[in-house]
Tab-separated table of C-alpha atoms in Angstrom:
chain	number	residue	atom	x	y	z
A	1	UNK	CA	0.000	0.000	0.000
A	2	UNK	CA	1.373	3.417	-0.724
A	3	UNK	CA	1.859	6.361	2.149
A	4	UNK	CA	-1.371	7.902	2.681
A	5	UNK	CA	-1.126	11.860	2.881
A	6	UNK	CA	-1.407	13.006	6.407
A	7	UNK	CA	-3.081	16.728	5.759
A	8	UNK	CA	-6.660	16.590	5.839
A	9	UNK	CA	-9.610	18.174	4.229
A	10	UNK	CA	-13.282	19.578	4.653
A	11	UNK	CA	-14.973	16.340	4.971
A	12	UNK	CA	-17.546	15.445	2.117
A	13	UNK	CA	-20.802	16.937	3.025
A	14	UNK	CA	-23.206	14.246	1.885
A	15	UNK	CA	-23.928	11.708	4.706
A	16	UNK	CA	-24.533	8.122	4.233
A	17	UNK	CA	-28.134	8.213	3.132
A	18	UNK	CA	-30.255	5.127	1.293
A	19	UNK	CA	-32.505	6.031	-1.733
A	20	UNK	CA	-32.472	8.568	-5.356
A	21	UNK	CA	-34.549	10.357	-12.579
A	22	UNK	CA	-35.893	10.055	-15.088
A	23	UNK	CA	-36.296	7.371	-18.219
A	24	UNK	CA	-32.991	5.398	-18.606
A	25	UNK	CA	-30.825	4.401	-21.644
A	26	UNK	CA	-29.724	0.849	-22.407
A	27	UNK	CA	-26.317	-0.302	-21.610
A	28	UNK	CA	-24.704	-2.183	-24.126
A	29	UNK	CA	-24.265	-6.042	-24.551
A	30	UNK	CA	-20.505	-5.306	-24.594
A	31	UNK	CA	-20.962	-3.886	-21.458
A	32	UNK	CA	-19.422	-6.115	-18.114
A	33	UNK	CA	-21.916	-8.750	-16.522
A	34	UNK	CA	-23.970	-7.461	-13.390
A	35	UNK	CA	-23.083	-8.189	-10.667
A	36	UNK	CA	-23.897	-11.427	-8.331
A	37	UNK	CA	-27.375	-12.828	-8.821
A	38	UNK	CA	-29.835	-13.219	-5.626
A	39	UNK	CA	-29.541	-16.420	-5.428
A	40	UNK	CA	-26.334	-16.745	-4.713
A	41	UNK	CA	-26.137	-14.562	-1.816
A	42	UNK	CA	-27.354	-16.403	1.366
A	43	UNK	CA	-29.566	-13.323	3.372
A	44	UNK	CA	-29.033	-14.704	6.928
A	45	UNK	CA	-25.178	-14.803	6.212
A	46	UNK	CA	-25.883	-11.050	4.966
A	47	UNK	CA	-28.026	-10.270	7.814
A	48	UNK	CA	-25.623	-11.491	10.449
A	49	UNK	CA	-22.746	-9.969	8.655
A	50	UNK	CA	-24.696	-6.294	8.799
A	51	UNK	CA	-25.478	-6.651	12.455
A	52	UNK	CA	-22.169	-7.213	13.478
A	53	UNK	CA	-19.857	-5.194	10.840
A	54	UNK	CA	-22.235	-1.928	9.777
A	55	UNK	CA	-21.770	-0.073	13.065
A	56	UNK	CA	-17.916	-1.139	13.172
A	57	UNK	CA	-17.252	0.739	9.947
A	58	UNK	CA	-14.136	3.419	10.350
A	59	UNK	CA	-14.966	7.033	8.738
A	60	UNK	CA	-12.258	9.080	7.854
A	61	UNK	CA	-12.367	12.209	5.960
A	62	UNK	CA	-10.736	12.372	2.115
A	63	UNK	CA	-7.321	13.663	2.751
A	64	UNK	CA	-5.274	16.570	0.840
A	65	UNK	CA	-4.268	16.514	-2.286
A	66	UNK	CA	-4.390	18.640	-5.501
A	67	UNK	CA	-7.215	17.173	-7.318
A	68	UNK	CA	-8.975	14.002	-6.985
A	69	UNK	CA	-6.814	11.826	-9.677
A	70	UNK	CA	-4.223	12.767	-7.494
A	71	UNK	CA	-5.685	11.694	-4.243
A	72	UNK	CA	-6.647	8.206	-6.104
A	73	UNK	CA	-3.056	7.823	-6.644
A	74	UNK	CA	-2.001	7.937	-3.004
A	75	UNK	CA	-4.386	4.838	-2.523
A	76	UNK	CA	-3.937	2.951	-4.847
A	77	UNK	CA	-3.799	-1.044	-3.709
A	78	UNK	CA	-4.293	-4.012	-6.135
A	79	UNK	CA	-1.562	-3.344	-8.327
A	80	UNK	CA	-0.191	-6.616	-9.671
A	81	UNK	CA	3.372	-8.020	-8.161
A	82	UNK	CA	3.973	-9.516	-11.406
A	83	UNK	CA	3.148	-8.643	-15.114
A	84	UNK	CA	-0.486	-9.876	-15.807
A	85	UNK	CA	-1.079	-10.126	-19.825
A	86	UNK	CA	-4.733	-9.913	-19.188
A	87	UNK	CA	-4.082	-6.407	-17.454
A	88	UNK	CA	-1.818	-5.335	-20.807
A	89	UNK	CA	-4.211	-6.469	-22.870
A	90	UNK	CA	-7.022	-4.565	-21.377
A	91	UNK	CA	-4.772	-1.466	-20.609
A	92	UNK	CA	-4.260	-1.423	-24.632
A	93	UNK	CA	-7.633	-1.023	-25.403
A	94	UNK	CA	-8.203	1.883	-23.150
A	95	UNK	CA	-5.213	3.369	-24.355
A	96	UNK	CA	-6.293	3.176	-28.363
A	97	UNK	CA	-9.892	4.714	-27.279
A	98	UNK	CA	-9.224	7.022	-24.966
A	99	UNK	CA	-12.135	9.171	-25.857
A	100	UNK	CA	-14.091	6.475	-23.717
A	101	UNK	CA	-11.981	7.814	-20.890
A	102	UNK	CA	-12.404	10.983	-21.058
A	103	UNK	CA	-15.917	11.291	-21.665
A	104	UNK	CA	-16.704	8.443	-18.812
A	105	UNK	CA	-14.819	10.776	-16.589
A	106	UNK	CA	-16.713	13.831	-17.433
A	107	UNK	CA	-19.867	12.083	-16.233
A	108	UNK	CA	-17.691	11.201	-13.037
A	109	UNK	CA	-16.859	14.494	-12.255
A	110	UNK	CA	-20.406	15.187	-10.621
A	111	UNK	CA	-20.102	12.088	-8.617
A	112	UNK	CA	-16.201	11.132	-8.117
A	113	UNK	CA	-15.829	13.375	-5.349
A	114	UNK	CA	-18.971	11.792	-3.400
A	115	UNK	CA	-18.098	8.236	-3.793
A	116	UNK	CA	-13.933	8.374	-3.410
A	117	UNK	CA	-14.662	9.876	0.062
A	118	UNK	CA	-17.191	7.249	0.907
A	119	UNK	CA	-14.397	4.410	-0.665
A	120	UNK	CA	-12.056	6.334	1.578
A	121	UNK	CA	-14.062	6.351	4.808
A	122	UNK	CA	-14.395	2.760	4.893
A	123	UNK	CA	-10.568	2.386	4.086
A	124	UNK	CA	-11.171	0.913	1.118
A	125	UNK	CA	-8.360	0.446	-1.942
A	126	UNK	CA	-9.547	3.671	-3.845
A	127	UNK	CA	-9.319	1.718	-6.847
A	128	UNK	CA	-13.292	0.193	-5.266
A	129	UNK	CA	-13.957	4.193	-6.396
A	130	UNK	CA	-12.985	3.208	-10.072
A	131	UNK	CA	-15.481	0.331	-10.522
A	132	UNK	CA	-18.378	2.191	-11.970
A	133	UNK	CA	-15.852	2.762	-14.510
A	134	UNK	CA	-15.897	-0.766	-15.765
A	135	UNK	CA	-19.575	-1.594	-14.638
A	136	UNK	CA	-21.400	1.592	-16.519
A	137	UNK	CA	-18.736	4.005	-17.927
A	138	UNK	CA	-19.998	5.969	-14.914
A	139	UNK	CA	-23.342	6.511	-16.188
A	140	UNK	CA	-26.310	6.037	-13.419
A	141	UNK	CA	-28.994	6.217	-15.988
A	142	UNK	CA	-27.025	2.993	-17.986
A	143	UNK	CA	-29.377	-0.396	-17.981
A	144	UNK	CA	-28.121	-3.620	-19.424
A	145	UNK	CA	-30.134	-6.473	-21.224
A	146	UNK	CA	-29.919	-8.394	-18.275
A	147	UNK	CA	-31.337	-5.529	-16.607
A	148	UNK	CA	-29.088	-4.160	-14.232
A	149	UNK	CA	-29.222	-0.466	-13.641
A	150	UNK	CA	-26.862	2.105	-12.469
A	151	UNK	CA	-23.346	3.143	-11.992
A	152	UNK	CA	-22.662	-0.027	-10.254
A	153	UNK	CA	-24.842	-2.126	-12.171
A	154	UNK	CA	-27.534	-4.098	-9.785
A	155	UNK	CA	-29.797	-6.571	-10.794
A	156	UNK	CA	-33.550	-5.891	-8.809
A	157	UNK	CA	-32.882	-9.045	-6.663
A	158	UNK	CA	-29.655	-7.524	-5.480
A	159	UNK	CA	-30.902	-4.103	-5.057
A	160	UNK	CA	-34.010	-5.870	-2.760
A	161	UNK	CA	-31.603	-7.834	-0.982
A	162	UNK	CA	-29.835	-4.242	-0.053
A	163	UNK	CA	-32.595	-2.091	0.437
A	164	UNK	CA	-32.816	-0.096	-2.722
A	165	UNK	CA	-35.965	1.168	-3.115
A	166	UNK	CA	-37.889	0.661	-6.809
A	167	UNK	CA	-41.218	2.168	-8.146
A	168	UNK	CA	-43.163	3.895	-10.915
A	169	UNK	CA	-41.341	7.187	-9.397
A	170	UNK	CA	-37.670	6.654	-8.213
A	171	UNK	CA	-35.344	3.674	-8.801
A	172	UNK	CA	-32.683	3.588	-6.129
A	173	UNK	CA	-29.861	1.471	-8.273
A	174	UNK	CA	-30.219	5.337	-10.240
A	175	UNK	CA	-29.770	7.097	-7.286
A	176	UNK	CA	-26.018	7.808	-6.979
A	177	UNK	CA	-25.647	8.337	-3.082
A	178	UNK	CA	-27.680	5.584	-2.471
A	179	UNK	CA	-26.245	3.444	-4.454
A	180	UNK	CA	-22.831	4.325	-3.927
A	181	UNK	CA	-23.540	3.023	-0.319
A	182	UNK	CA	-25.473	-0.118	-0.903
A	183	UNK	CA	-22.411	-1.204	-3.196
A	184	UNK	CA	-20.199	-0.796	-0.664
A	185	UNK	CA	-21.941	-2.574	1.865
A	186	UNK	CA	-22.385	-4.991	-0.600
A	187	UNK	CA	-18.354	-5.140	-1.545
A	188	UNK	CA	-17.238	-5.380	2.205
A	189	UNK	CA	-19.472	-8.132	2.616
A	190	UNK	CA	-17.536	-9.867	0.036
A	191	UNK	CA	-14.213	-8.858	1.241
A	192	UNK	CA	-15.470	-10.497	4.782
A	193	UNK	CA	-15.973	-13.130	3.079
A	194	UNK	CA	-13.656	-13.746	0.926
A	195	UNK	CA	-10.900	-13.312	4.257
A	196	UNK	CA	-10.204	-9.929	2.888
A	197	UNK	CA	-9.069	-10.612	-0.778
A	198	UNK	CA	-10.020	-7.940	-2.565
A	199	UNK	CA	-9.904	-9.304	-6.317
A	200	UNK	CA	-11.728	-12.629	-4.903
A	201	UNK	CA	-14.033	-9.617	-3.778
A	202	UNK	CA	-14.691	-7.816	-7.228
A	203	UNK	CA	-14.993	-11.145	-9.077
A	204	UNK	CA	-17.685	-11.807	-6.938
A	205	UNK	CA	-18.961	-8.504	-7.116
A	206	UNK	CA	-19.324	-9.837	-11.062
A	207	UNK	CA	-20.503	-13.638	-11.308
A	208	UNK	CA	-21.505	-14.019	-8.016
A	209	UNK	CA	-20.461	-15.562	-3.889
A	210	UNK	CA	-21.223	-18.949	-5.059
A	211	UNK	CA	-19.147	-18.906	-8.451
A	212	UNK	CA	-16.339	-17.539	-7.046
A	213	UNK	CA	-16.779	-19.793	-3.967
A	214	UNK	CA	-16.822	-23.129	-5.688
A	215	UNK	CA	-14.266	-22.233	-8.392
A	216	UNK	CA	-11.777	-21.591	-5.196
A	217	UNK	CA	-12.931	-25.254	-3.523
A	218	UNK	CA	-12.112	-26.708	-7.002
A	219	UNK	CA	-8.494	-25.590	-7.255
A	220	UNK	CA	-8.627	-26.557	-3.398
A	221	UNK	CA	-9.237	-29.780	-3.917
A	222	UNK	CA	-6.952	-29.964	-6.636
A	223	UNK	CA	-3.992	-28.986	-5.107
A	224	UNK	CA	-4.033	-25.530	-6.918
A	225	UNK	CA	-3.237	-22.203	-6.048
A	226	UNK	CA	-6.639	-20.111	-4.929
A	227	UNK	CA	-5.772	-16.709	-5.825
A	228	UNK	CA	-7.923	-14.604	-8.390
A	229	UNK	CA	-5.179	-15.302	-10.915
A	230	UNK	CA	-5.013	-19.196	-10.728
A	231	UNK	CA	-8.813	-19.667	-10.449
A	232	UNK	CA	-11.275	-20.714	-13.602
A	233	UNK	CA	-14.130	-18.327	-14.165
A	234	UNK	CA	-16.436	-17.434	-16.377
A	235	UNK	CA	-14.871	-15.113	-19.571
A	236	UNK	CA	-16.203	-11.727	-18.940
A	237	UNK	CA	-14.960	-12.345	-15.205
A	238	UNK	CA	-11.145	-13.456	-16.351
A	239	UNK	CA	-11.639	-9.678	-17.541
A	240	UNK	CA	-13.407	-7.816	-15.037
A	241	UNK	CA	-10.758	-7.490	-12.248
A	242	UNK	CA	-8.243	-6.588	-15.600
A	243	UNK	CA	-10.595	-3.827	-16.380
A	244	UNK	CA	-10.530	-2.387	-13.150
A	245	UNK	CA	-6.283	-2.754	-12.200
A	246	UNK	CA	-6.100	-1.099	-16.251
A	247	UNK	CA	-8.023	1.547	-14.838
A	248	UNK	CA	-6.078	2.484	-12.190
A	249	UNK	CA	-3.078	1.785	-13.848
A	250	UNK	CA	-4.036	4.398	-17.207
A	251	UNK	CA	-4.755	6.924	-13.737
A	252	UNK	CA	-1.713	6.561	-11.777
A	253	UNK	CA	0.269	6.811	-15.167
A	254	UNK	CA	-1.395	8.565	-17.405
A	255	UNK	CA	1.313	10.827	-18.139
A	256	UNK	CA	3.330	7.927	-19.186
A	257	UNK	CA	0.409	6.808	-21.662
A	258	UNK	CA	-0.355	10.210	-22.689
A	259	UNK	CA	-3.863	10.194	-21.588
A	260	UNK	CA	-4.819	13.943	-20.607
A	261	UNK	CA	-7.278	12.884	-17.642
A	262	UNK	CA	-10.413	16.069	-17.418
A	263	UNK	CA	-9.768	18.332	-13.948
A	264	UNK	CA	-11.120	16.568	-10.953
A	265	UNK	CA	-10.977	19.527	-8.614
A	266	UNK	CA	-11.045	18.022	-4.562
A	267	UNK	CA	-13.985	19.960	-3.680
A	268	UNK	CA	-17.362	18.422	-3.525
A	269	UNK	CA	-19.556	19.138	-7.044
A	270	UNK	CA	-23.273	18.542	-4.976
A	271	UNK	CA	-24.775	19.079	-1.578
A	272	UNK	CA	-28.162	17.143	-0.608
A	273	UNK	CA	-31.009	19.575	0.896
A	274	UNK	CA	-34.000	18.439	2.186
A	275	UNK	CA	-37.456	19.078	0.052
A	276	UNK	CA	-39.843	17.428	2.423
A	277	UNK	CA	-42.726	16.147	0.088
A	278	UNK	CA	-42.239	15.863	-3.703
A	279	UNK	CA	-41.598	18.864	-6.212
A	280	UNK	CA	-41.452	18.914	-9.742
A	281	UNK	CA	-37.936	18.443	-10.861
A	282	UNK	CA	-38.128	21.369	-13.149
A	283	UNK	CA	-39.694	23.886	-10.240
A	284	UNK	CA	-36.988	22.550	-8.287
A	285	UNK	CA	-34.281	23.236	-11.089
A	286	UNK	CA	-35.560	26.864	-11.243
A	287	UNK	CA	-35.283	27.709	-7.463
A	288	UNK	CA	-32.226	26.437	-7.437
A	289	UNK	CA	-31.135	28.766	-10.409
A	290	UNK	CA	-30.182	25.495	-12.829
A	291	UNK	CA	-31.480	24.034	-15.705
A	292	UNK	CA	-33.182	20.974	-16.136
A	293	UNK	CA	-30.925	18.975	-17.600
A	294	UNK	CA	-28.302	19.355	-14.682
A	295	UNK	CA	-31.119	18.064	-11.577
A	296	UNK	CA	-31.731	15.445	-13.740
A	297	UNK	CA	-27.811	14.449	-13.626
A	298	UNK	CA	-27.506	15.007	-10.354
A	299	UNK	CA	-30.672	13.133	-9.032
A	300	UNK	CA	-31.013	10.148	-11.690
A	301	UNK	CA	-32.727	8.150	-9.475
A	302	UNK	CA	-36.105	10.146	-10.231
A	303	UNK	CA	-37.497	8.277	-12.773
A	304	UNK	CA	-40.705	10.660	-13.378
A	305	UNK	CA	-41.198	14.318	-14.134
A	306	UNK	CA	-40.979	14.797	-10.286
A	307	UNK	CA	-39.916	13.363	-6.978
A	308	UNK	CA	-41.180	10.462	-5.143
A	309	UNK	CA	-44.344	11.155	-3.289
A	310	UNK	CA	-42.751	8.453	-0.771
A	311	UNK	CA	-39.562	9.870	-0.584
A	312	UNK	CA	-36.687	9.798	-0.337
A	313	UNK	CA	-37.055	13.922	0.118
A	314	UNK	CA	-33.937	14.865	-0.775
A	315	UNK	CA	-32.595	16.377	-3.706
A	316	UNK	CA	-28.430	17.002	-4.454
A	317	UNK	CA	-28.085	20.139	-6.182
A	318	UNK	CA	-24.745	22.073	-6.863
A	319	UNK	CA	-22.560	23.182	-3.912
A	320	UNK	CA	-23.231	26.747	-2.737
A	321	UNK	CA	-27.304	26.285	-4.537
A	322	UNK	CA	-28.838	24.615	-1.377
A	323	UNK	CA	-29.330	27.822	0.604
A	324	UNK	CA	-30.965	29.968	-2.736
A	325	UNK	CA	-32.987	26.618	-3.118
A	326	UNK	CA	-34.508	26.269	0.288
A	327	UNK	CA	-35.256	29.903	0.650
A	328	UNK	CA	-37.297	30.012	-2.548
A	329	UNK	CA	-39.142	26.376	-1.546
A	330	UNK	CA	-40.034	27.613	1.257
A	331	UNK	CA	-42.197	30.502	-0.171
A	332	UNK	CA	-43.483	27.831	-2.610
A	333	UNK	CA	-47.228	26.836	-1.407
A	334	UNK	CA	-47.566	23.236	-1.163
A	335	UNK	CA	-50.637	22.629	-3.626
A	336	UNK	CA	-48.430	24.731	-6.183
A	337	UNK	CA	-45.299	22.313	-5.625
A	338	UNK	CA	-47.050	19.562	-8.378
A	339	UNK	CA	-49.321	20.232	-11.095
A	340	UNK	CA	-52.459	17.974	-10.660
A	341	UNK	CA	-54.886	17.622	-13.377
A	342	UNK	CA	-59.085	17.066	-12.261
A	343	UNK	CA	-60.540	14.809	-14.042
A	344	UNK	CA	-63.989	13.443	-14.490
A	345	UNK	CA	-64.570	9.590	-14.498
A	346	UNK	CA	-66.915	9.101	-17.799
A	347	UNK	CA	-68.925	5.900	-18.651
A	348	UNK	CA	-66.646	3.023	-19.390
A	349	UNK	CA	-63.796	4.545	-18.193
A	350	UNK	CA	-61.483	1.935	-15.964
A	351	UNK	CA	-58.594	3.419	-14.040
A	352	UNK	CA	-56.343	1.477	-16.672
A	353	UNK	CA	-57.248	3.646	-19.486
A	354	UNK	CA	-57.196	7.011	-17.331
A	355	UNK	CA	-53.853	5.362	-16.209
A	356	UNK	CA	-52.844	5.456	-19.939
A	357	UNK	CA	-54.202	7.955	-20.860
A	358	UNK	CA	-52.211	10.475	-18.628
A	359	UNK	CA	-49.352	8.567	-18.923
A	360	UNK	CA	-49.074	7.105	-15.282
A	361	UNK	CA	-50.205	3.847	-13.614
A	362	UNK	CA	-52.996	2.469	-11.519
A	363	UNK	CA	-51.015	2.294	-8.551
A	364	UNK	CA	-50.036	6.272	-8.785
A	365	UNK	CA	-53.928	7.610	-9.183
A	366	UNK	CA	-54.850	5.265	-6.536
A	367	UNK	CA	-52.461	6.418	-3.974
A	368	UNK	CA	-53.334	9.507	-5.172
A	369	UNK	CA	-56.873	9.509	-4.082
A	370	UNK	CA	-57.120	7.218	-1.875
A	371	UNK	CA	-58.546	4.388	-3.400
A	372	UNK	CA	-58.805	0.566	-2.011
A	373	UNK	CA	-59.831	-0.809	-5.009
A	374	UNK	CA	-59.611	-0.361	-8.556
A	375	UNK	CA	-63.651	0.671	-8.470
A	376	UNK	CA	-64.335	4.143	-9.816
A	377	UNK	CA	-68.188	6.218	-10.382
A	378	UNK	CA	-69.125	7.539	-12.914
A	379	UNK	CA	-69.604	11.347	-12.470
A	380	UNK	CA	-66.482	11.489	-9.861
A	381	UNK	CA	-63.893	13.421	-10.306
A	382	UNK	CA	-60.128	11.920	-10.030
A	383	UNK	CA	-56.748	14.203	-9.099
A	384	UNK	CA	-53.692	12.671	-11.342
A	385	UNK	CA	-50.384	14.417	-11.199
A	386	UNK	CA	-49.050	15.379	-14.644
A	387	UNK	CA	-46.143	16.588	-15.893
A	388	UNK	CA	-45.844	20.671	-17.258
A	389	UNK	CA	-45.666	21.500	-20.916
A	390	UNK	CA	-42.531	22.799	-20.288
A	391	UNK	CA	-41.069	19.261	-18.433
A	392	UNK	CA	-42.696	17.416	-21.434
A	393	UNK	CA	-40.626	19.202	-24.136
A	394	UNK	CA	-37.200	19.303	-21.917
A	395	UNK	CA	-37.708	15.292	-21.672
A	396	UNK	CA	-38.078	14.760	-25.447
A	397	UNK	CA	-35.375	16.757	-26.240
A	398	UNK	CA	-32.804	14.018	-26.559
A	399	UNK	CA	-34.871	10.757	-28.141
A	400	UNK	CA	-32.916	7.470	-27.596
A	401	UNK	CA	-32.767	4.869	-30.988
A	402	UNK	CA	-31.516	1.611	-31.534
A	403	UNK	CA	-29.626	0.423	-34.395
A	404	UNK	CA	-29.197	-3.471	-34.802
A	405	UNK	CA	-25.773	-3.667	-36.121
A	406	UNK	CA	-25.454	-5.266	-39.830
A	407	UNK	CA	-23.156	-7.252	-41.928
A	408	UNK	CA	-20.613	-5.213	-43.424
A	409	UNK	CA	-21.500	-2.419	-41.018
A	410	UNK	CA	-18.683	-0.337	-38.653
A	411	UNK	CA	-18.665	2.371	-36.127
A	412	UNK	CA	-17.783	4.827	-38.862
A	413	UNK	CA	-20.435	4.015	-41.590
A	414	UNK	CA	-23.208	3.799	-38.221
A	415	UNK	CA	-21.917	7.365	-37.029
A	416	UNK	CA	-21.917	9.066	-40.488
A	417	UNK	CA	-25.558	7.947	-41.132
A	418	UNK	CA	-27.057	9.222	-37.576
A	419	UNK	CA	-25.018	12.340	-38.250
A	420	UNK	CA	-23.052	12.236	-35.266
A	421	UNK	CA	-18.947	10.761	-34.385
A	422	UNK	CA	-17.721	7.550	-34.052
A	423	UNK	CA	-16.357	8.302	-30.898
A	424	UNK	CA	-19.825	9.803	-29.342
A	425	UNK	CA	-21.032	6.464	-30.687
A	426	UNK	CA	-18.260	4.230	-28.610
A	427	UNK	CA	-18.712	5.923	-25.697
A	428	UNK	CA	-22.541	5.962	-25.057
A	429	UNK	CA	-21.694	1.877	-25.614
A	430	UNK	CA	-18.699	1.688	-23.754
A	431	UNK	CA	-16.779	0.254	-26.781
A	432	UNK	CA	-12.968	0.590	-26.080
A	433	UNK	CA	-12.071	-1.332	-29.549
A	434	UNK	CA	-13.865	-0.580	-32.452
A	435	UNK	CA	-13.124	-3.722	-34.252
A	436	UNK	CA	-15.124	-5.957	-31.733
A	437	UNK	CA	-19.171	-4.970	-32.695
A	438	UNK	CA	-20.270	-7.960	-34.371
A	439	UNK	CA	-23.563	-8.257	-36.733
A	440	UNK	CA	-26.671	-8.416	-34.891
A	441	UNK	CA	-25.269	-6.253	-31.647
A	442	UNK	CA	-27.348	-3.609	-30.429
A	443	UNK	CA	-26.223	-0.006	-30.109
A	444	UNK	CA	-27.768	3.005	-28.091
A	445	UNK	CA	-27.580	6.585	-29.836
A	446	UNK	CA	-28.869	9.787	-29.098
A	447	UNK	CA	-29.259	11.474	-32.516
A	448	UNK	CA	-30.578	14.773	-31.085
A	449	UNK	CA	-27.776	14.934	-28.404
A	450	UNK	CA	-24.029	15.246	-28.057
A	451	UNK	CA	-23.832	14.092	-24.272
A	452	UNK	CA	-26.638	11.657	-22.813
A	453	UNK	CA	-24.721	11.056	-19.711
């Protein structure tokens, strides 16, 4: 391990906090497996392990250093002892598409502060602050075929099994903060088990307790070395743990490779403030002085043209907006805080097809008003929250496709024909080579937009 700085900083503002915006893309089917499936993580060996490890956790503050690349260089752990050609090879491919990097790491700039002081707190290699990285190219809206969601990539069992909260409204595997702290608890569960390997850790983080588990009794029983290195696992896993040490490794010398890494200043980019019943996120954006598009980044986890009815109340906007924000919420009257729409029930009319409709579900007009069944009058009159004009233009404004990839095809001829770069197009799929699509692959583009992130 490398000599920790001893000179410390304002510690990051953002407490540990469960819960989290709006419709998400599609991460590709190049993209890494999600991580461990439910069923392979036993939940009274998880429940034990959070009763007796959670409240033990160590929190220490992010220490000095001159921006946050730099600080990830002072804690830096899993470096290989010994050259690993599954590292070079990975490390190559970063290095001939580095415009993957960067724009990955301009999506990390809103977060990377946030989540290297929570890696840091829980004295964790920082190189555990790389991993959405490899799992999403740091994109919380990114959702795989499988369909894993987030910047670390959980499957709904695992999310359940670690209390992120799903619905109609808010997904918490979106959510960055919480998120960011159910993978953690997640990862240190592994590393507890796992007798504190950490690259037995990720690869279970990837294909799962049990896989990892039975592929290290197998080389037990064998006579074999047990170490990540010596063990047989599934493909994309012989590559996951590669991806992540290449990572660190294009960071901690990227002025070797000549990768010019964005600014990652060490100040926090967000501060959470408390909203206490749901907003609109584009009311919200205005008192805070923003635009849309920027509370959307920084609160992903709202799925829906506002917050959560249910909570969580919280919403991160940028540091030195919460105290503009609050003042101006708090002259906001509550009944003007969501735009409701009356409407009368007609004959024939089933909540299903109001549902429709007003684009919204059963569940969210029956909560709504109160309703135990799904039994409506004629004559009555329903309240159904629905989006502004102005929030339904702002969300259109960058229309997702898909292009099946054909014979013959490449990223260049794919680009040129949506009008927008090859590179844009590798880096909303997280392609670091551009000779690996194949024919029948499925891309994500945003024709009307030069960032999604």
């Amino acid at each position: 391990m490398r000599p920790k700085l001893i000179h410390t900083v304002l510690a990051v503002s953002i407490g540990l906090v469960l819960a989290g915006c709006q419709t998400a893309s599609v991460k590709p089917q190049q993209a890494p497996q999600e991580q461990a499936k439910a069923d392979q993580i036993n939940a009274q060996d998880l429940a034990k392990w959070r009763a007796t490890h959670l409240n033990q956790q160590v929190k220490k503050e992010p220490e000095q250093a001159k921006d946050l690349w730099d600080l990830t260089r002072h804690h830096l752990e899993l470096e290989p002892t010994i050259d690993q050609p599954r590292v070079d090879a990975v490390l190559a491919e970063y290095r001939r598409n580095d415009s993957f990097v960067r724009h990955a790491s301009d999506r990390a700039n809103l977060y990377y502060y946030f989540v290297l002081g929570e890696v840091l707190k829980r004295e964790m290699p920082a190189e555990i602050a790389l991993l959405p990285f490899v799992e999403s190219g740091y994109n919380p809206l990114a959702v795989s075929p499988s369909h894993a969601a987030g910047a670390w990539q959980f499957i709904p069992s695992t999310a359940q099994l670690f209390k992120l909260k799903r619905n109609w409204w808010y997904d918490g595997r979106q959510d960055i903060v919480a998120s960011t702290n159910a993978a953690l608890d997640y990862l240190q569960y592994l590393n507890d088990r796992f007798d504190g390997d950490w690259l037995l850790s990720l690869a279970a983080y990837n294909c799962g307790e049990g896989c990892v588990g039975r592929s290290v009794k197998r080389n037990q029983r064998a006579g074999k070395a047990t170490d990540y290195w010596s063990l047989r696992l599934p493909r994309e896993t012989q590559r996951y743990v590669p991806k992540l040490i290449a990572m660190a490794r294009l960071v901690d010398r990227a002025d070797e490779y000549g990768i010019t890494l964005p600014a990652m200043p060490n100040t926090p980019y967000f501060e959470m403030v408390d909203i206490d019943s749901q907003v609109e996120l584009i009311k919200a954006a205005k008192m805070a002085g923003i635009d849309l598009e920027l509370m959307k980044k920084l609160n992903p986890g709202f799925r829906q043209w506002a917050t959560d009815p249910s909570g969580p109340h919280r919403l991160l906007l940028p540091s030195g907006k919460g105290q503009q924000f609050q003042l101006a919420l708090s002259k906001l009257p509550a009944s003007q805080r969501v735009t409701w729409t009356r409407y009368e029930i007609r004959s024939g009319d089933t909540l299903s097809q109001i549902a429709r409709r007003f684009d919204t579900t059963v569940e969210v007009i029956r909560k709504g008003n109160k309703l135990s069944s799904n039994r409506i009058r004629t004559g009555k009159t329903l309240l159904i929250p629905t989006r502004s004009s102005t929030t339904t233009l702002a969300s259109n404004a960058s229309t997702q496709q898909v292009h099946q990839v054909r014979s013959g095809e490449n990223l260049w001829k794919i680009a040129q024909h949506y009008g927008i770069s090859a590179d844009q197009l590798a880096d909303w799929n997280q392609i670091s080579d551009s000779r690996s699509i194949q024919p029948g692959q499925n891309l994500i583009l945003y024709p009307d937009s030069s960032n999604p992130g």
